Every structure is written in structure tokens, then in C-alpha cells.
XYZ file of C-alpha atoms in Angstrom:
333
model
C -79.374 -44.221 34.730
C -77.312 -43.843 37.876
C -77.864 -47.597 39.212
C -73.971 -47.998 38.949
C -71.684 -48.049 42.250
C -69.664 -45.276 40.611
C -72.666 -42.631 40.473
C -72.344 -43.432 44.775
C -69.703 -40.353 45.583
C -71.679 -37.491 43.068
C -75.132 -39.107 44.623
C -76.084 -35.311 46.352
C -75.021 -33.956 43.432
C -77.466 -36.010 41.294
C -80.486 -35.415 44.176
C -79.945 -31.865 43.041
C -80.097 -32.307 39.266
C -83.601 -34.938 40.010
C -84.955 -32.113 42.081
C -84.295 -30.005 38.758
C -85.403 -32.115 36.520
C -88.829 -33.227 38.712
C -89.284 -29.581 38.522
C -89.329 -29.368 35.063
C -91.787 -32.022 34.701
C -94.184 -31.176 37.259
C -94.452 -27.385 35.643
C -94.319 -29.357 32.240
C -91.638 -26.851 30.818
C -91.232 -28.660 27.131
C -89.696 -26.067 25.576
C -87.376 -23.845 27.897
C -85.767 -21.890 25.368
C -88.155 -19.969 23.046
C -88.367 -16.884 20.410
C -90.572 -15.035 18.433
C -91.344 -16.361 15.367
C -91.483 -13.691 12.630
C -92.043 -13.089 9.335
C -93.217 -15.658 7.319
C -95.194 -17.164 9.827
C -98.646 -17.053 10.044
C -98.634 -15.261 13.479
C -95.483 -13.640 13.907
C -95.281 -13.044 17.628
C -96.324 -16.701 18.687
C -92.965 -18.378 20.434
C -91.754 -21.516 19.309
C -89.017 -23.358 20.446
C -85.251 -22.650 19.250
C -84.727 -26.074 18.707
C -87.996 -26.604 16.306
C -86.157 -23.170 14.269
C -82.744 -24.494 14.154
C -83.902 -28.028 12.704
C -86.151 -25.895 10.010
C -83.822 -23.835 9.011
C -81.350 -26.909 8.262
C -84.226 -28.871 6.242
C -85.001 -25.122 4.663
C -81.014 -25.266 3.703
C -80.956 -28.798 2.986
C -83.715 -28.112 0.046
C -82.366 -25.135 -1.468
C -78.860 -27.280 -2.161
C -81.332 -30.072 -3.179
C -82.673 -27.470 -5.972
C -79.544 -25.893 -7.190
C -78.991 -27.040 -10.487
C -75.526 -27.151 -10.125
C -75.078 -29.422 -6.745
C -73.938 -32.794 -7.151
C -76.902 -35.187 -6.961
C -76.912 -36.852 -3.649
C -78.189 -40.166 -2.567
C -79.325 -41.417 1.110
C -78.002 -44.820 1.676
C -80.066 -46.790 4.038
C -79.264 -49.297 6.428
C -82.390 -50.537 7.492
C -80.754 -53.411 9.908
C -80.341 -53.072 13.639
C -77.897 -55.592 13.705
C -73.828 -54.404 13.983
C -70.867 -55.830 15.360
C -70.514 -53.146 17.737
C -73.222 -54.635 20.072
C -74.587 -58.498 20.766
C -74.739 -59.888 17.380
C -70.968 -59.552 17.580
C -71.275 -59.388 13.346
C -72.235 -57.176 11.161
C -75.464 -57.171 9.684
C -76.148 -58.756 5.584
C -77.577 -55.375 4.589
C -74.554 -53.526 5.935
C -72.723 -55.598 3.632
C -75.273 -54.972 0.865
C -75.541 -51.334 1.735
C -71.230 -51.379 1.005
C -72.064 -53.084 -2.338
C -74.147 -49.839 -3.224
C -72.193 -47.438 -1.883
C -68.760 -48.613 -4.203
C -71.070 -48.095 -7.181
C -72.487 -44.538 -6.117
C -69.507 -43.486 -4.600
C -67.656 -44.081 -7.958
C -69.836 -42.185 -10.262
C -69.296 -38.965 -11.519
C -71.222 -36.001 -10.106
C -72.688 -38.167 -7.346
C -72.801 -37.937 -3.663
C -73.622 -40.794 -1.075
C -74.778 -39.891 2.280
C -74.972 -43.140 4.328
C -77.620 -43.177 6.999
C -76.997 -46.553 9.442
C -79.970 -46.952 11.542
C -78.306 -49.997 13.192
C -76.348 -46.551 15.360
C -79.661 -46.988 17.535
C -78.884 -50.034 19.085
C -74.345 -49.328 19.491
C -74.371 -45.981 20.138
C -75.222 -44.203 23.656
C -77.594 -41.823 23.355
C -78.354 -42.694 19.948
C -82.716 -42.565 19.976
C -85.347 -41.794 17.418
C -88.302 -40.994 19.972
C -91.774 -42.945 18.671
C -94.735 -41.201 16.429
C -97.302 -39.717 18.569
C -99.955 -39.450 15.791
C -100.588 -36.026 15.931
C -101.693 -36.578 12.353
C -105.119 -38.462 13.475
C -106.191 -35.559 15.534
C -105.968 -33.208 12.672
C -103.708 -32.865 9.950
C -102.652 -29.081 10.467
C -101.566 -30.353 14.342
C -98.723 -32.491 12.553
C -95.703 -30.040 12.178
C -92.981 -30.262 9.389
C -90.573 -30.693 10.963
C -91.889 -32.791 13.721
C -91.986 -30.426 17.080
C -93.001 -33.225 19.489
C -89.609 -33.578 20.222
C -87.317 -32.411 22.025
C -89.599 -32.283 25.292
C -87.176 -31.399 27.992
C -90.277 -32.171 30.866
C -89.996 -35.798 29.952
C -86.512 -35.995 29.397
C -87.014 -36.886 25.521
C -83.847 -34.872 24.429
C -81.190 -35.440 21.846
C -83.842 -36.886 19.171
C -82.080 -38.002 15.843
C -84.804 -36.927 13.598
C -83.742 -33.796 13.896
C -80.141 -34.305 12.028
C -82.460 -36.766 9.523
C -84.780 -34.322 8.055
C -82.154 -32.843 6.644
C -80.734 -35.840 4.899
C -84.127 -36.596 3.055
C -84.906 -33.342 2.215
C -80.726 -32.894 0.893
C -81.350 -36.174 -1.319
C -82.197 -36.616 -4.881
C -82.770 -40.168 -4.247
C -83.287 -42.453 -1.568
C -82.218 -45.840 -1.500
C -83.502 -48.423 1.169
C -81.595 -51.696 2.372
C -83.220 -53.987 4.949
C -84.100 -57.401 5.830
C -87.573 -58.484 7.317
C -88.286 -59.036 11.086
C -91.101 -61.122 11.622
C -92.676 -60.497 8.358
C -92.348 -56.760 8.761
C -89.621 -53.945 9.255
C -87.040 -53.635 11.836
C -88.273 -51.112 14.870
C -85.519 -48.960 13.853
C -86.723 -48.443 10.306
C -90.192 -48.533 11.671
C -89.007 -45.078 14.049
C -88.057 -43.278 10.853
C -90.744 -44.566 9.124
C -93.136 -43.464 11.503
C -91.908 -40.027 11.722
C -91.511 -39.546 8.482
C -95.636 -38.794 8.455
C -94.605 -35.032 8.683
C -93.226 -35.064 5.348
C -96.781 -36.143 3.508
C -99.079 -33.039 4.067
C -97.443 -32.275 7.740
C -97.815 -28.267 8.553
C -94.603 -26.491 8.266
C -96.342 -23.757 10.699
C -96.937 -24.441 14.073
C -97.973 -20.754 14.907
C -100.943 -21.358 13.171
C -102.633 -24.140 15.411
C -101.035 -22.005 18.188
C -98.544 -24.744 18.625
C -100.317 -28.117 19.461
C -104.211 -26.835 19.991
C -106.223 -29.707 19.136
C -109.719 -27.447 18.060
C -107.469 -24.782 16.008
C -106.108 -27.195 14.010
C -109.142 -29.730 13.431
C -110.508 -26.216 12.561
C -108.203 -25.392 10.152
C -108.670 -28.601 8.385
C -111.702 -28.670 7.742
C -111.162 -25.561 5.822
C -109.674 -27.155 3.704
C -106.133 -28.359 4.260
C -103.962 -28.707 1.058
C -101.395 -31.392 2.185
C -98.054 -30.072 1.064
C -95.816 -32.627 0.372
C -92.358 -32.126 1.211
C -90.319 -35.000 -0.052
C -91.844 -35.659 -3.308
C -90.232 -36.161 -6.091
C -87.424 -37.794 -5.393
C -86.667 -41.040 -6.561
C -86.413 -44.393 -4.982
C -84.831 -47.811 -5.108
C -85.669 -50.499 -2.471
C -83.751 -53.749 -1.483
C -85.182 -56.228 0.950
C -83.729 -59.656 1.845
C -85.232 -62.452 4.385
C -84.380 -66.334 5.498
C -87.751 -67.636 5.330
C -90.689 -65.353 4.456
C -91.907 -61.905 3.596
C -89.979 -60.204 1.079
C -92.293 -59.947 -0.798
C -94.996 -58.346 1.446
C -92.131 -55.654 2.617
C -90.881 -54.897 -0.468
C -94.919 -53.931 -1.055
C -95.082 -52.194 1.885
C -91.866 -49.786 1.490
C -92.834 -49.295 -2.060
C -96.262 -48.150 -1.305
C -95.178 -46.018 1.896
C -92.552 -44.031 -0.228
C -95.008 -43.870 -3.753
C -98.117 -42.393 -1.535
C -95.193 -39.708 -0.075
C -94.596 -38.955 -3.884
C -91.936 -40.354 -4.502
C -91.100 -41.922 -7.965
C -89.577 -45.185 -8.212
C -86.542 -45.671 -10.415
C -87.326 -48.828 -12.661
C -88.290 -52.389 -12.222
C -84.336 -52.772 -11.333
C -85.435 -50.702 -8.291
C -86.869 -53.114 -6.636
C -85.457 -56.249 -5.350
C -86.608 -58.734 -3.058
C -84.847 -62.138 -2.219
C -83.717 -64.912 0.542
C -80.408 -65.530 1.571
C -79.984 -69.601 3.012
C -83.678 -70.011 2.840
C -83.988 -72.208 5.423
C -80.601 -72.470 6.472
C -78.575 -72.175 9.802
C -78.331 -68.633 10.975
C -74.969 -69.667 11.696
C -73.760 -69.895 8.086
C -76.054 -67.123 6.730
C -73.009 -65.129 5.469
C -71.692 -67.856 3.667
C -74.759 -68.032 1.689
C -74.827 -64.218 1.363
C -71.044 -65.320 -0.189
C -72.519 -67.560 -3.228
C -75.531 -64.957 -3.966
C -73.566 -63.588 -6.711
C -76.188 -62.663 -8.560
C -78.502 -61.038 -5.735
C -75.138 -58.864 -5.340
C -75.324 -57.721 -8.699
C -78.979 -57.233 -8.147
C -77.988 -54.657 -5.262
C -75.699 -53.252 -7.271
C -78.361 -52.574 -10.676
C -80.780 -50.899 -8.038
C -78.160 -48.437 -7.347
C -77.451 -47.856 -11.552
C -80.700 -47.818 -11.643
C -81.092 -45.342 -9.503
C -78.583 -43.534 -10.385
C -79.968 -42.900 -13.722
C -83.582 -42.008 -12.339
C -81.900 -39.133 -10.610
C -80.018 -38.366 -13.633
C -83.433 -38.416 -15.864
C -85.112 -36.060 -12.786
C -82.898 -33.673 -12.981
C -82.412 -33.352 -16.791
C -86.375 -32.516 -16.570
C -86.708 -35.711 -18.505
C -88.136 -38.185 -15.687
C -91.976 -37.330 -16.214
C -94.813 -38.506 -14.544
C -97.986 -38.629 -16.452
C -100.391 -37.454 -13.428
C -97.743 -35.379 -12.036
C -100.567 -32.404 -12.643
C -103.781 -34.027 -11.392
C -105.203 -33.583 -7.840
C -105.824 -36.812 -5.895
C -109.609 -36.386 -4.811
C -108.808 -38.414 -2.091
C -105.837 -36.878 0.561
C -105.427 -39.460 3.507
């Protein structure tokens, strides 16, 4: 971090800030700043960390807007791409483009909101990091906490997480809409982040006091109790748009469909869901001059989001039923 010549003239300063922070690590303090945590938790005196409170308290805010019946129904946007114009590529991505296509339309209906999350941020913006899945989940479900509380861990440095502002966002949102194209037949790694740590939401424990923060036995323990796999996002409804050059659309499309419908999510219509190429086969080079003459793949993008649109509309009426809505699944993951 400080391999630049202009770090040379603060270099004692820094020594002193690496002492610090070797400190830190060698103690393992991952959460420096603690409270009790109180009523409504299972043991009220255990301390857990500011940060974890302040990011549950925004998803806890986040859902009760989501369930007022008077709030304007609200949308995530997803840009699944890495690619921007603010770093090598030197161009903006095709789903940014396709992500603007779906926006106008949101953005211009009536008692709709659009909150547009661009994942491509991760690659032009300093700082910018969603910190990987440690699959707490495969221990034990009860050790996976909802919100995650892996992160931040100030011992290893892993601070300034963005998961933490996009909780909120998901649990905020009526529907979700994803735009992304395929990378070697599978998601982009900054899609895959979210993805990943998006686990939390399907049956993730929203108290960590009661596996005394991360205590492998207490929590195995408590599943095998019987753990009843809450699920926080479902509900909501989802649209999905994946584009490629060659191959795989089709197995993404699957994939995102299938990773948002086991979450609980519903999803809104066969219009929902579109998958196609863009120059299949072409130069890379005039790929956006083929996005140009797709005018029907943009009007594609643009029924997932009416689509959509109406799903939400349907959900909130009361009038978007699912016919197993009721039933158990025998068989929680």
C-alpha cells in the first residue's frame, strides 16, 4: 500500500501505524468496539460488535419501509458487469447500457422507485471491496449470521466491506432485477461476491448471541435441534437478463433463476427471463455495434422490467399467490 516514493517522508509515521496494526493482529482484536446486546436477543449481555448493530438496524429499517403499505415500491437495478469506462476497458460495459434501458422504464412509472446497484464500482473505485464467503453456513447453519458478521475484522485489515450498505438495498426492494453477461460460462467475480454472501439471507441466524458469536459446537448444537431456516428475502419478485458472445446464456440464466427461486423469491413471468448473444461470434471490437441492431433484445430488456413491474404491483395488491406458499419443504439445504 505504501510502495510509492511519496509514502518516503511520512515512512516513521507509517512504522508506527504497522506497529499498531501488527498489534492488532497478533492479539486478534476483530471487533474493537463492542456493546451489550439487549433485549431481544437471546442472551442479552453477550457483546457484539457496533458495526454488526448498526448494519442490522439499517436492514431492520430497510424492511419495515419494505412493508408499509403506503411506500413506493422499489426496485434494485443490477449491474452484474465488472466492466466500466472508468478503469482498463476504457468503455462501458453492454449491461450498463442494458441496465439504462431498464431504468428509463422504471424510473418513469408511477409509484415506483429504482435503486441502481453497479457492481462494476469494485473494479473503479478505491476502496470499493465485497470481502469473499467464508462458509460459515457448512459448519452449521445457526453459525451463519443475518447480517453477515464475518466482516468487518479489523485484525486482518478486512474493513470498509460493501455488504454492509447492500443488505439494506435487498431487504428495501420489492423486486430485484439482475443484468449481466457470462464470464467463462459462469458469473462475473463481482456478482459471484454478492452472490456468495447473500447465503445469510436463506435460513442465516439473525442472532449471533446465541452461538456465543462464532462457536462452532453451540451452533452445530443448536441445529440439530432443529433449526427453522428463516428466510429473509423471500418474497420478492425477480426478473433476470443475461447476455453472452459465444456460449452460456442459457446455463446462467438457469443458474440465477434457481439461486434467487430456492431464496424464495418469485419470478415475475416468462417475460422475466431473458437470455441472448450479442455478435455471436463477432469481433469484440464491434460488439456495441451489434448491441446497436439488437432492437428487439432491447425491447426484451425493457418487457422484463414491465414485467416486473407488474409482479410487484400483483404482490402487493395481495393478488400475486403462490400455490405452496403454505407448505413446508421437508428438505431445508
Amino acid at each position: 500500500r505504501f510502495y510509492d516514493p511519496a509514502f518516503d517522508e511520512v515512512a516513521g509515521e507509517i512504522e508506527k501505524i504497522i506497529e499498531k496494526a501488527w498489534d492488532g493482529y497478533h492479539q486478534y482484536r476483530k471487533n474493537p468496539h463492542t456493546r451489550r446486546a439487549g433485549r431481544g436477543f437471546a442472551d442479552p449481555d453477550f457483546k457484539l460488535p457496533i458495526e454488526w448493530l448498526e448494519t442490522r438496524k439499517a436492514v431492520q429499517a430497510a424492511e419495515k419501509k419494505q412493508k408499509a403499505r403506503r411506500s413506493p415500491s422499489r426496485i434494485l437495478l443490477i449491474n452484474g458487469s465488472s466492466r466500466t469506462d472508468q478503469s482498463c476497458p476504457g468503455e462501458m460495459s453492454k449491461s450498463f447500457r442494458l441496465v439504462t434501458m431498464a431504468k428509463q422504464v422504471i424510473s418513469r412509472t408511477r409509484g415506483f422507485e429504482v435503486d441502481l446497484l453497479d457492481l462494476s464500482r469494485l473494479t473503479s473505485e478505491y476502496g470499493r471491496v465485497i470481502y469473499p464467503c467464508k462458509a460459515c453456513v457448512s459448519t452449521a447453519m445457526p453459525l451463519c449470521n443475518w447480517p453477515c458478521s464475518c466482516y468487518p475484522n479489523h485484525a486482518m485489515g478486512q474493513v470498509g466491506d460493501w455488504m454492509a450498505e447492500i443488505y439494506p438495498r435487498w431487504a428495501a426492494a420489492h423486486g430485484i432485477m439482475i443484468v449481466c453477461p457470462v464470464n467463462w460460462y459462469q458469473a462475473p467475480s463481482s456478482l459471484k461476491l454478492m452472490i456468495d454472501r447473500l447465503v445469510c439471507a436463506d435460513g442465516g441466524n439473525p442472532d449471533p448471541s446465541s452461538t456465543g458469536g462464532k462457536d462452532p459446537k453451540r451452533a452445530k448444537e443448536l441445529e440439530l435441534k432443529g433449526w427453522h431456516y428463516p428466510r429473509h428475502l423471500a418474497g420478492r419478485v425477480f426478473s433476470v437478463v443475461v447476455h453472452g458472445d459465444a456460449a452460456g446464456v442459457e446455463t446462467l440464466s438457469r443458474i440465477l433463476s434457481d439461486w434467487l427461486t430456492d431464496m424464495g423469491l418469485i419470478p415475475a413471468g416468462d417475460s422475466g427471463v431473458v437470455e441472448s448473444y450479442i455478435g455471436y461470434y463477432r469481433p469484440y471490437a464491434t460488439s456495441h455495434d451489434d448491441l446497436d441492431k439488437e432492437k428487439d433484445f432491447h425491447e426484451e430488456v425493457r418487457n422484463a422490467a414491465r414485467s416486473l413491474i407488474n409482479a410487484v404491483r400483483l404482490l402487493r395488491r395481495g393478488e400475486l399467490k403462490m400455490p405452496d406458499a403454505a407448505l413446508r419443504d421437508p428438505r431445508q439445504k
